[in-house]
Each structure stands twice: as C-alpha cells, then as structure tokens.
XYZ file of C-alpha atoms in Angstrom:
555
model
C -3.887 26.285 -31.378
C -2.352 28.069 -34.327
C 0.597 26.784 -36.235
C 2.874 29.156 -34.554
C 1.660 28.136 -31.124
C 2.131 24.401 -32.088
C 5.835 24.964 -33.175
C 6.402 26.941 -30.073
C 4.937 24.056 -27.703
C 6.998 21.608 -29.787
C 10.227 23.441 -29.087
C 9.328 23.812 -25.372
C 8.606 20.057 -25.060
C 12.041 19.389 -26.531
C 13.849 21.649 -24.319
C 12.187 20.565 -21.055
C 12.341 16.713 -22.126
C 16.191 17.175 -22.307
C 16.222 18.754 -18.794
C 13.909 16.082 -17.497
C 16.105 13.305 -18.929
C 19.224 14.551 -17.362
C 18.853 13.379 -13.785
C 17.516 9.840 -14.617
C 20.646 9.189 -16.967
C 22.897 10.698 -14.442
C 21.534 8.352 -11.606
C 21.488 5.298 -13.884
C 25.136 5.619 -14.748
C 26.124 6.599 -11.177
C 24.124 3.774 -9.655
C 25.830 1.237 -12.110
C 29.101 2.275 -11.235
C 28.346 2.160 -7.519
C 27.030 -1.381 -7.813
C 29.740 -2.886 -10.111
C 32.721 -0.640 -9.421
C 31.972 0.311 -5.892
C 31.893 4.062 -6.607
C 32.569 6.684 -9.218
C 35.565 4.776 -10.783
C 35.258 4.588 -14.475
C 35.210 7.981 -16.050
C 35.321 6.504 -19.535
C 32.195 4.345 -18.842
C 30.456 7.450 -17.646
C 31.280 9.344 -20.833
C 30.405 6.551 -22.985
C 26.998 5.641 -21.443
C 25.571 8.951 -20.302
C 24.745 10.626 -23.641
C 22.819 7.713 -25.031
C 20.975 7.360 -21.693
C 20.275 11.043 -21.640
C 18.911 10.728 -25.303
C 16.827 7.789 -24.232
C 15.177 9.388 -21.165
C 14.796 12.785 -22.923
C 12.910 10.800 -25.819
C 10.662 9.292 -23.019
C 9.957 12.608 -21.436
C 9.232 14.183 -24.818
C 6.768 11.443 -25.786
C 5.010 12.135 -22.522
C 4.968 16.002 -22.873
C 3.909 15.790 -26.768
C 1.107 13.287 -25.733
C -0.197 15.720 -23.144
C 0.119 18.566 -25.588
C -1.767 16.732 -28.339
C -4.440 15.936 -25.851
C -4.959 19.408 -24.701
C -4.988 20.565 -28.349
C -7.703 18.232 -29.142
C -9.660 19.398 -26.116
C -9.281 23.155 -26.874
C -10.447 22.306 -30.586
C -13.472 20.520 -29.082
C -14.183 22.995 -26.194
C -13.519 26.461 -27.720
C -10.177 28.184 -26.446
C -10.065 26.632 -22.911
C -9.765 23.386 -21.244
C -12.849 22.556 -19.285
C -13.701 19.756 -16.672
C -16.501 17.347 -17.670
C -18.861 18.765 -15.104
C -21.822 16.630 -16.233
C -19.928 13.368 -15.432
C -18.869 14.896 -12.037
C -22.504 15.213 -11.110
C -23.289 11.587 -12.258
C -20.458 10.264 -10.091
C -19.801 12.257 -7.015
C -16.277 12.051 -5.511
C -17.602 10.799 -2.256
C -19.276 7.841 -4.050
C -15.891 7.145 -5.735
C -14.417 7.080 -2.430
C -16.710 4.697 -0.883
C -16.562 2.472 -3.993
C -12.903 2.442 -3.900
C -12.837 1.487 -0.147
C -15.119 -1.388 -0.902
C -13.215 -2.535 -3.792
C -9.741 -2.454 -2.155
C -11.012 -4.465 0.979
C -12.588 -7.165 -1.250
C -9.618 -7.463 -3.544
C -7.217 -7.484 -0.617
C -8.886 -10.270 1.405
C -7.409 -13.177 -0.388
C -3.864 -11.583 0.234
C -4.791 -11.264 3.775
C -5.546 -14.949 3.980
C -2.398 -15.621 2.099
C -0.174 -13.681 4.585
C -2.250 -14.583 7.573
C -1.502 -13.386 10.379
C 0.334 -10.594 8.633
C 3.906 -9.655 7.977
C 5.354 -9.142 11.466
C 8.706 -7.650 10.342
C 11.248 -4.997 10.381
C 10.941 -3.186 13.631
C 7.643 -4.770 14.667
C 9.425 -7.301 16.994
C 11.210 -4.515 18.850
C 8.192 -2.370 19.138
C 6.233 -5.249 20.491
C 8.960 -6.107 22.966
C 9.189 -2.392 23.936
C 5.326 -2.281 24.662
C 5.010 -5.484 26.826
C 8.158 -4.402 28.824
C 6.897 -0.984 29.287
C 10.143 0.348 27.849
C 9.148 2.563 24.813
C 11.884 4.299 22.964
C 11.428 7.375 20.532
C 13.637 5.202 18.062
C 10.455 4.093 16.815
C 7.349 6.377 16.312
C 5.582 6.182 19.797
C 2.147 6.454 18.352
C 2.552 3.600 16.015
C 4.236 1.481 18.833
C 1.250 2.256 21.160
C -1.249 1.093 18.463
C 0.585 -1.988 17.386
C 1.361 -3.003 21.038
C -2.172 -2.421 22.256
C -4.000 -4.223 19.488
C -1.698 -7.229 19.472
C -1.377 -7.841 23.360
C -5.076 -7.098 23.821
C -6.132 -9.718 21.493
C -3.198 -12.111 22.565
C -4.358 -11.731 26.220
C -7.863 -12.477 25.320
C -7.115 -15.521 22.920
C -3.708 -16.805 24.158
C -2.320 -16.442 20.598
C -0.075 -13.914 19.429
C -0.810 -14.857 15.832
C -4.475 -13.741 16.449
C -3.141 -10.384 17.942
C -1.089 -9.817 14.972
C -4.033 -10.634 12.697
C -6.093 -8.008 14.579
C -3.424 -5.279 13.954
C -3.100 -6.339 10.470
C -6.941 -5.913 9.786
C -6.687 -2.429 11.374
C -3.770 -1.461 9.153
C -5.652 -2.906 6.090
C -8.596 -0.666 6.978
C -6.369 2.395 7.397
C -4.562 1.820 4.250
C -7.844 1.320 2.288
C -9.236 4.478 3.673
C -6.123 6.328 2.857
C -5.652 5.016 -0.509
C -9.339 5.482 -1.471
C -8.709 9.200 -0.838
C -6.722 9.300 -4.045
C -9.586 8.278 -6.369
C -11.607 10.831 -4.459
C -9.048 13.590 -5.328
C -8.871 12.403 -8.981
C -12.645 12.722 -9.391
C -12.694 16.040 -7.408
C -10.402 17.696 -9.859
C -12.137 16.266 -12.836
C -9.664 13.546 -14.087
C -11.239 10.978 -16.384
C -13.065 7.823 -15.123
C -10.146 5.660 -16.816
C -7.459 7.086 -14.680
C -9.762 6.698 -11.678
C -10.210 2.913 -12.474
C -6.516 2.727 -13.086
C -5.821 4.123 -9.575
C -8.059 1.573 -7.878
C -6.687 -1.214 -9.942
C -3.059 -0.203 -9.167
C -3.626 0.081 -5.396
C -5.625 -3.165 -5.475
C -3.259 -5.468 -7.450
C 0.300 -4.006 -7.773
C 2.265 -6.506 -5.640
C 4.478 -3.937 -3.841
C 1.339 -1.991 -2.612
C -0.156 -5.205 -1.567
C 2.670 -6.567 0.387
C 2.985 -3.426 2.478
C -0.721 -3.311 3.202
C -0.003 -6.468 5.344
C 3.609 -5.423 6.514
C 3.447 -3.868 10.001
C 6.240 -1.358 9.374
C 5.558 2.181 9.968
C 6.391 3.101 6.455
C 3.083 1.705 5.245
C 0.631 4.107 6.792
C 3.327 6.859 6.634
C 3.550 6.658 3.056
C -0.207 6.732 2.477
C -0.234 9.841 4.624
C 2.422 11.457 2.521
C 0.701 10.609 -0.941
C -2.819 11.897 0.314
C -1.049 15.048 1.892
C 0.755 15.852 -1.406
C -2.320 15.067 -3.672
C -4.647 16.959 -1.277
C -2.611 20.060 -1.420
C -2.335 19.930 -5.215
C -6.014 19.776 -5.401
C -6.475 22.635 -3.076
C -3.830 24.738 -4.768
C -5.501 24.094 -8.076
C -8.822 25.202 -6.749
C -7.547 28.671 -5.608
C -10.141 29.005 -3.049
C -10.186 32.565 -1.383
C -9.785 30.747 2.092
C -7.427 28.001 0.654
C -9.573 25.252 2.075
C -12.663 24.964 -0.359
C -14.831 22.704 1.858
C -15.381 22.565 5.626
C -13.770 19.025 5.952
C -10.466 20.141 4.115
C -8.762 21.803 6.936
C -9.205 18.912 9.440
C -8.189 16.298 7.008
C -5.047 18.332 6.005
C -4.109 18.737 9.640
C -4.577 15.192 10.410
C -2.313 13.945 7.466
C 0.404 16.403 8.402
C 0.081 15.169 12.189
C 0.515 11.503 10.997
C 3.496 12.387 8.743
C 5.156 14.248 11.704
C 4.657 11.608 14.281
C 5.360 8.464 12.102
C 8.812 9.563 10.832
C 11.059 12.273 12.394
C 13.023 12.966 9.168
C 9.736 14.252 7.782
C 9.966 17.366 9.935
C 12.753 18.696 7.704
C 10.740 18.224 4.654
C 7.494 19.620 5.868
C 8.644 22.822 7.408
C 9.939 24.228 3.957
C 6.664 23.340 2.334
C 4.599 24.962 4.943
C 6.650 28.087 4.814
C 6.043 28.210 1.066
C 2.475 27.329 1.552
C 2.029 30.244 4.055
C 3.618 32.822 1.681
C 1.255 31.574 -1.075
C -1.803 31.856 1.173
C -0.921 35.275 2.376
C -0.306 36.566 -1.127
C -3.318 34.789 -2.880
C -6.156 34.151 -0.529
C -8.336 36.890 0.744
C -9.632 35.021 3.942
C -6.380 33.701 5.754
C -7.894 32.916 9.208
C -8.739 29.355 8.468
C -5.307 28.494 7.197
C -3.624 30.271 10.101
C -5.956 28.378 12.607
C -5.070 24.937 10.976
C -1.334 25.608 11.216
C -1.671 26.657 14.666
C -3.647 23.376 15.561
C -0.986 21.406 13.728
C 1.817 23.284 15.854
C -0.008 22.611 19.018
C -0.777 18.906 18.561
C 2.826 18.295 17.274
C 4.650 20.112 20.297
C 2.097 18.595 22.744
C 2.588 15.029 21.438
C 6.218 15.249 20.702
C 7.184 16.626 24.223
C 4.953 16.234 27.195
C 3.009 13.260 26.014
C 6.049 11.494 24.355
C 8.177 12.384 27.503
C 5.636 10.721 29.662
C 5.493 7.622 27.676
C 9.071 7.063 26.249
C 11.698 6.035 28.739
C 14.660 6.205 26.087
C 15.393 8.791 23.671
C 16.652 7.999 19.993
C 20.315 7.543 19.931
C 22.380 10.373 18.341
C 24.107 7.708 16.271
C 20.931 7.409 14.177
C 21.718 10.780 12.724
C 25.352 9.926 12.045
C 25.071 7.131 9.433
C 26.995 9.073 6.650
C 30.133 9.978 8.684
C 30.161 6.631 10.511
C 30.075 4.749 7.263
C 32.674 6.897 5.692
C 35.198 6.280 8.599
C 34.400 2.606 8.732
C 35.196 2.370 4.905
C 38.684 4.096 5.378
C 39.314 1.799 8.317
C 38.569 -1.425 6.351
C 39.723 -0.527 2.988
C 42.975 1.454 3.836
C 43.779 -0.056 7.180
C 47.571 -0.810 6.262
C 47.940 2.792 5.177
C 46.718 4.244 8.646
C 48.909 5.664 11.259
C 49.056 4.012 14.668
C 47.599 7.045 16.219
C 44.569 7.078 13.874
C 43.945 3.470 14.533
C 44.023 3.954 18.201
C 41.502 6.785 17.874
C 39.313 4.788 15.710
C 39.305 1.805 17.969
C 38.607 4.050 20.971
C 35.563 5.517 19.305
C 34.243 2.322 17.678
C 33.802 -1.065 19.209
C 34.780 -3.262 16.365
C 33.803 -6.310 18.089
C 30.233 -5.311 18.700
C 29.015 -6.196 15.141
C 31.822 -8.749 14.524
C 33.854 -6.157 12.679
C 31.481 -6.080 9.847
C 31.456 -3.275 7.246
C 28.758 -3.428 4.614
C 28.775 -0.712 1.969
C 25.139 -0.662 1.348
C 23.836 -0.564 4.933
C 25.379 1.534 7.656
C 23.952 -0.457 10.729
C 27.269 -1.983 11.704
C 29.181 1.118 11.569
C 26.891 3.491 13.378
C 26.025 0.643 15.675
C 29.650 0.365 16.549
C 29.998 4.033 17.687
C 30.688 4.175 21.470
C 28.236 7.040 22.273
C 29.697 7.534 25.628
C 33.176 8.058 24.273
C 31.815 10.251 21.413
C 30.048 12.589 23.743
C 33.301 12.944 25.692
C 35.647 13.161 22.614
C 33.639 14.796 19.908
C 36.565 16.966 18.789
C 38.678 13.796 18.318
C 35.850 12.069 16.035
C 35.511 15.063 13.935
C 39.356 15.789 13.693
C 39.708 12.157 12.502
C 36.865 12.564 10.102
C 38.249 15.679 8.571
C 41.880 14.297 8.335
C 40.579 11.198 6.507
C 38.359 13.328 4.204
C 41.502 15.298 3.136
C 43.557 12.138 2.382
C 40.594 10.073 0.791
C 38.005 12.459 -0.439
C 36.997 10.107 -3.164
C 36.371 7.195 -0.668
C 33.792 9.388 1.156
C 32.027 10.181 -2.025
C 32.045 6.622 -2.919
C 30.725 5.626 0.508
C 27.562 7.761 -0.010
C 26.978 6.360 -3.477
C 27.285 2.625 -2.354
C 25.029 3.509 0.499
C 22.358 5.255 -1.451
C 22.166 3.982 -5.039
C 19.288 1.598 -4.285
C 17.251 4.794 -4.119
C 18.018 5.924 -7.728
C 19.233 2.952 -9.742
C 16.828 0.659 -11.305
C 18.995 -2.605 -11.033
C 20.367 -2.283 -7.448
C 21.602 -4.995 -5.119
C 18.987 -4.983 -2.559
C 20.462 -5.347 0.917
C 17.802 -6.083 3.596
C 19.728 -7.105 6.775
C 22.494 -5.384 8.825
C 25.210 -7.976 7.857
C 24.637 -7.717 4.291
C 22.092 -10.356 3.502
C 20.284 -9.581 0.189
C 16.498 -9.143 -0.062
C 13.973 -6.892 -1.501
C 11.381 -6.820 1.388
C 10.440 -9.192 4.227
C 7.628 -11.659 3.581
C 7.865 -14.204 6.308
C 6.895 -12.983 9.732
C 9.593 -12.704 12.538
C 9.387 -14.626 15.909
C 7.485 -15.106 17.919
C 4.762 -14.960 15.067
C 4.496 -18.028 13.022
C 3.249 -17.881 9.259
C -0.001 -19.698 9.056
C -1.178 -19.066 5.241
C -4.688 -20.004 4.645
C -3.756 -19.756 0.780
C -0.310 -21.231 0.525
C 0.027 -21.092 -3.301
C -0.658 -17.377 -3.279
C 1.838 -16.871 -0.437
C 4.459 -18.821 -2.419
C 3.835 -16.339 -5.242
C 4.574 -13.499 -2.926
C 7.532 -14.960 -1.598
C 9.188 -14.227 -4.968
C 9.337 -10.644 -3.744
C 11.462 -11.494 -0.838
C 14.570 -12.425 -2.871
C 13.480 -13.768 -5.994
C 14.747 -13.353 -9.400
C 11.626 -11.148 -10.270
C 13.109 -8.421 -8.155
C 16.778 -9.200 -7.982
C 18.220 -10.861 -11.015
C 15.765 -10.499 -13.787
C 16.607 -7.290 -15.362
C 13.919 -7.328 -17.901
C 11.267 -7.375 -15.071
C 12.973 -6.122 -11.958
C 12.940 -2.501 -13.024
C 9.275 -2.337 -12.690
C 9.652 -2.876 -8.943
C 12.714 -0.597 -8.348
C 12.013 2.692 -6.418
C 14.193 4.399 -9.053
C 11.573 3.916 -11.800
C 9.038 5.758 -9.897
C 11.480 8.488 -8.962
C 12.007 8.924 -12.668
C 8.549 9.265 -13.292
C 8.217 11.995 -10.565
C 11.057 13.863 -12.039
C 9.318 13.837 -15.561
C 6.134 15.046 -13.807
C 7.999 17.845 -11.766
C 9.717 19.244 -14.926
C 6.339 19.199 -16.823
C 4.804 21.410 -14.088
C 7.773 23.901 -14.374
C 7.478 23.639 -18.093
C 3.917 25.094 -17.941
C 4.964 27.813 -15.118
C 2.441 26.285 -12.646
C 4.817 27.097 -9.802
C 2.076 26.988 -7.098
C 1.856 23.224 -7.910
C 5.551 22.917 -7.042
C 4.873 23.558 -3.365
C 3.756 19.890 -2.536
C 6.599 18.658 -4.720
C 9.051 20.621 -2.435
C 7.999 18.526 0.396
C 8.276 15.385 -1.719
C 11.573 16.112 -2.995
C 13.021 17.046 0.431
C 11.571 13.899 2.056
C 13.296 11.566 -0.527
C 16.500 13.593 -0.080
C 16.468 12.960 3.692
C 16.818 9.171 2.939
C 20.101 9.943 1.227
C 21.711 10.610 4.630
C 20.033 7.551 6.115
C 21.419 4.155 6.995
C 20.344 2.233 4.112
C 18.222 2.342 0.791
C 15.476 0.149 1.732
C 12.403 -0.415 -0.470
C 10.090 0.634 2.126
C 11.589 4.078 2.436
C 10.523 4.688 -1.126
C 7.066 3.362 -0.885
C 5.488 6.607 -1.211
C 6.875 7.004 -4.754
C 5.218 3.805 -5.724
C 1.997 5.256 -4.352
C 2.296 8.447 -6.282
C 1.905 6.865 -9.742
C -1.892 7.158 -9.930
C -1.632 10.875 -8.990
C 0.573 11.583 -11.982
C -2.518 12.051 -14.613
C -3.660 14.507 -11.943
C -0.409 16.335 -12.163
C -0.443 16.572 -15.838
C -4.107 17.782 -16.026
C -3.763 20.518 -13.291
C -0.671 21.837 -15.081
C -2.791 22.656 -18.037
C -6.430 23.175 -16.550
C -7.707 26.776 -16.317
C -8.224 27.479 -12.660
C -11.194 29.684 -12.996
C -13.139 26.972 -14.711
C -11.995 24.360 -12.195
C -12.963 26.308 -9.282
C -16.503 26.965 -10.709
C -16.971 23.118 -11.056
C -15.756 22.195 -7.450
C -17.797 24.644 -5.530
C-alpha cells in the first residue's frame, strides 16, 4: 500500500468510525434517561453526555478499523498485492474435522454444567408448554414444533420412570446436543473461509465457557435453539456470498442445510418471518443478477415455502386448538394507553375513563402497570370487547396521542431500553420483579444439582450484582454491548463497499427491530447477539478478502 493509499484509508477509517460511534452513543444516553428519568426528559443531559460518548465510541471503532487496516497492509506486503487465504493450513485441518472436534469439546466442557443444573432449567414458557401437551390443548402462542418435542421427550421419560425430573433431564440432553451441533457449525464456517486458527479456538472457548451461552444451553426456552439457528443462518449466508459460486450453493450439502436453518427460524418464532422475507427477496435479486445457474436456489426457496406453508397451516391447524391472541401484537399501544391511564388519571375525562375501563379489565392483573414489561397491559385487554369496538380503542389511542405525545415516546423507551442500554434494570416477571434470567427451575420440576457449588455460582446470573448492580462488570453481560459490536462490524462492511455481505445483516437488524415492538426487553430475546461475537473476525476478513482467491481455495 502506497503512502497516498494509506492516508486515504486512514481518512476513511475516521469517517466511518464517526458514523459507527453515533448509534451506540445515542442508545447509551437514551437508555440512561429511560432508566433514571422514565423517558426522554433531560435535554441538557443529552447535550452534555452525547458528544463525549460519541467521541469515545468513535475512538473504539477507529481502533478496530485501523487495526484491521494494519493487518491487511502487513498481509499485502507479505503476499504481493492481494490478500490470500492460508490454503496449506486449510488442507492440514479440514473444516469437517474442526466441526467434529468442536462438537466433542463443547459436550465435554458443558457436562459439569449439566450436572450443576440437573435436571435442567425448566423455565419461562416451559411450564405452559408442558401443561398444553399433557392436556392435548396446544396453542400457537408457543412454537408448536418446540412444544411437541419438549412435551414428547418429557412425558415419555416421565411415564417410563415416574419422574418428571428425569423427563426434563432427557429434554435437556437433547437440547444440549442440538446446541452443540449448531454452535460447532460456527468454527466450521470460520475454517471454511480461512479465518486463523486463533479465532477458531476463541469461538470454541467462547461457546464452551461464556456463562450466558452455557446457561441458555440448559434453559428450555425456545430462544436457545432459535438463536443458534439465526447465527448459523447468518454466518452460512455470509460464507456463501463470499464464495460467489455460480450456483450460490458451493457444495451439495449447502442447500439442505440452508433450508433447514430457515425452517427452524420460521417455526420457532413468528416475528422472524418479517425479518426473513426482506432478506430472501434481496438474496433472490443477488442470485438472479450474479449467479449463472439459478435453479438450485429456486428449488431451495420453493422447498422452504412448501415446508413453511404445510407446517404453518394444515399441520399446525390439525394440532393446535387455540390460536395466538391478537393482544400479543398490541404490546406497544396497550402499554401506551396504560401509561396515560395510570400517570394522568386525574386529568382524563369521565368518558375516556369509561372507554378504557370497558376495553381493559383493570382487576385482571391487579391494576398493575410496569413500564419495562407489557404483560399486564396487553393481558388486561378484553379481546371480545376490542373485536366489537375496535374503532373506540383506536379513537381513544389517537386522542391520547394528540394530548400526550411525549408519554407515548417515553412508553416505548422504558419498554425497550434493556435491548440497547448497557446498564439497564432487568425486569424478568410480569409484575415487575427484577432478574437477568431464570436459573431455578419452575414447578413441578425440582432443582437437584449434582454440583451445588457450581450451581450457586450460576445463580449470580439470576439477580446478582454481577449482572444488575456492578457496573464495572455487568456491561460484559448486557445485550447492548453485543449490539454495539454488531453495529461496528456492519459499518465496517459498508466502509469497504461489500454490499452483498449486508444481505444477512438486513435479516439480523430487522429481527432485532421486531423486539422493539414486543412486550419486554428480555435477555433471551437478544441471545443471538451474544452468539454472533465469534463470527466478527469472519465479517472483518470477508470485508477485505479477494473473492476470486477465496473461491479457488473453497472448491
């Protein structure tokens, strides 16, 4: 790289670092005000705090970009004018071997934690799913596929042994195996694109030891397997886009793997559909424009569409007796109305109060309003009344919007800041009880740890100072930290004009955005951001690697 090119790269690093630093700084200030002032309430604080934070996050981004530029310059000097992959090392350690080694290591390292969590963390919606299964009263409120697997494994072993604990242990072992398979796919992808061994070792160590990952390996929530599928899907498509195969799928096994991951994503979370469709549209445009042989991609999309429609309609309709309530999609407006009702009751007209009381059963959730979680507000909505008086609902919503527009904004901020602020108040339960994530299993399952001391260490992640009060450490476990890392990576991709690599990130960004209109900012919703961390070296590498050279070494 010439001196002129170096100066140009240096200036680009500064410009894009400033761009990358904006959102983390903005989110940090907004989140701080939402937590401490219950909304955007202190303009002086925003003005004072935003600029130094913007400078700080920009400096961090600049350091990352400059380091990447330096490493690429060294490689260019050592390997002529292009950046090549270490093909020799790829032959020594094949990606399939990396996958098998990763799987074995993860299972081995996780075993003590399995014994500590025994029989597993039966939590969140697992109790409801288990009850639905044994009563043959399955609802689409929870993913039907996941409910069937969880219910079948638990009840089958429970009927054989007479112990629900052993049934939960059987499901936990199944999930541990699925998580190990899924997370081992990341080191496989890293090796496939030629990322250094050190980054692959880091990825295995991160998945094996990082407490948040380990906890959710043994937590029965749908978000565990869903998050693995999301990260695998994003990483896999980054890999395929970088290889620039004339058929999009470089190897025979690529297409079925891609379809399987997309199917799991669609069946485990309904909101993923709104993020996946735009990505698939962009991907189809890319394939039609850049790939000579398109039939394989068209067949794969067709198979995915058939599987999704077949499972989502005839299969699900035959199994599920109850559809998900429309109230689940109304968290934001319900929370906004509840905020006005509770904070400005004395200012409201008798007519408005009567309309609200008709639409909402304020006694159903003991009249609770929790700014950080919308369970009480949406759960109090009388859906039969709403269906017959939708116009009254939205007239009231519109009227209060005109009168209290700032409260509507503050309602969204307080409900979501846990997704983008590094030191939030984590609210875990519907009535406002604090907590980072569930560690103790729910009834009728009983904790029976085989390694109590290790279990006691993990309980610090339920509501301990390490995640809630100790600001010097808690940011390491905040979803916002990993959101900021993703932002820095996305801007780096844009900086290097690798726009095709943005296609998987469109899915990731839209998926994260769907949680902004959800009922709460739970840690499990952002689990996929934690899991993205080992993929970041791959993102930085692919943003600079010459595709032609990459393609030669992967065939």
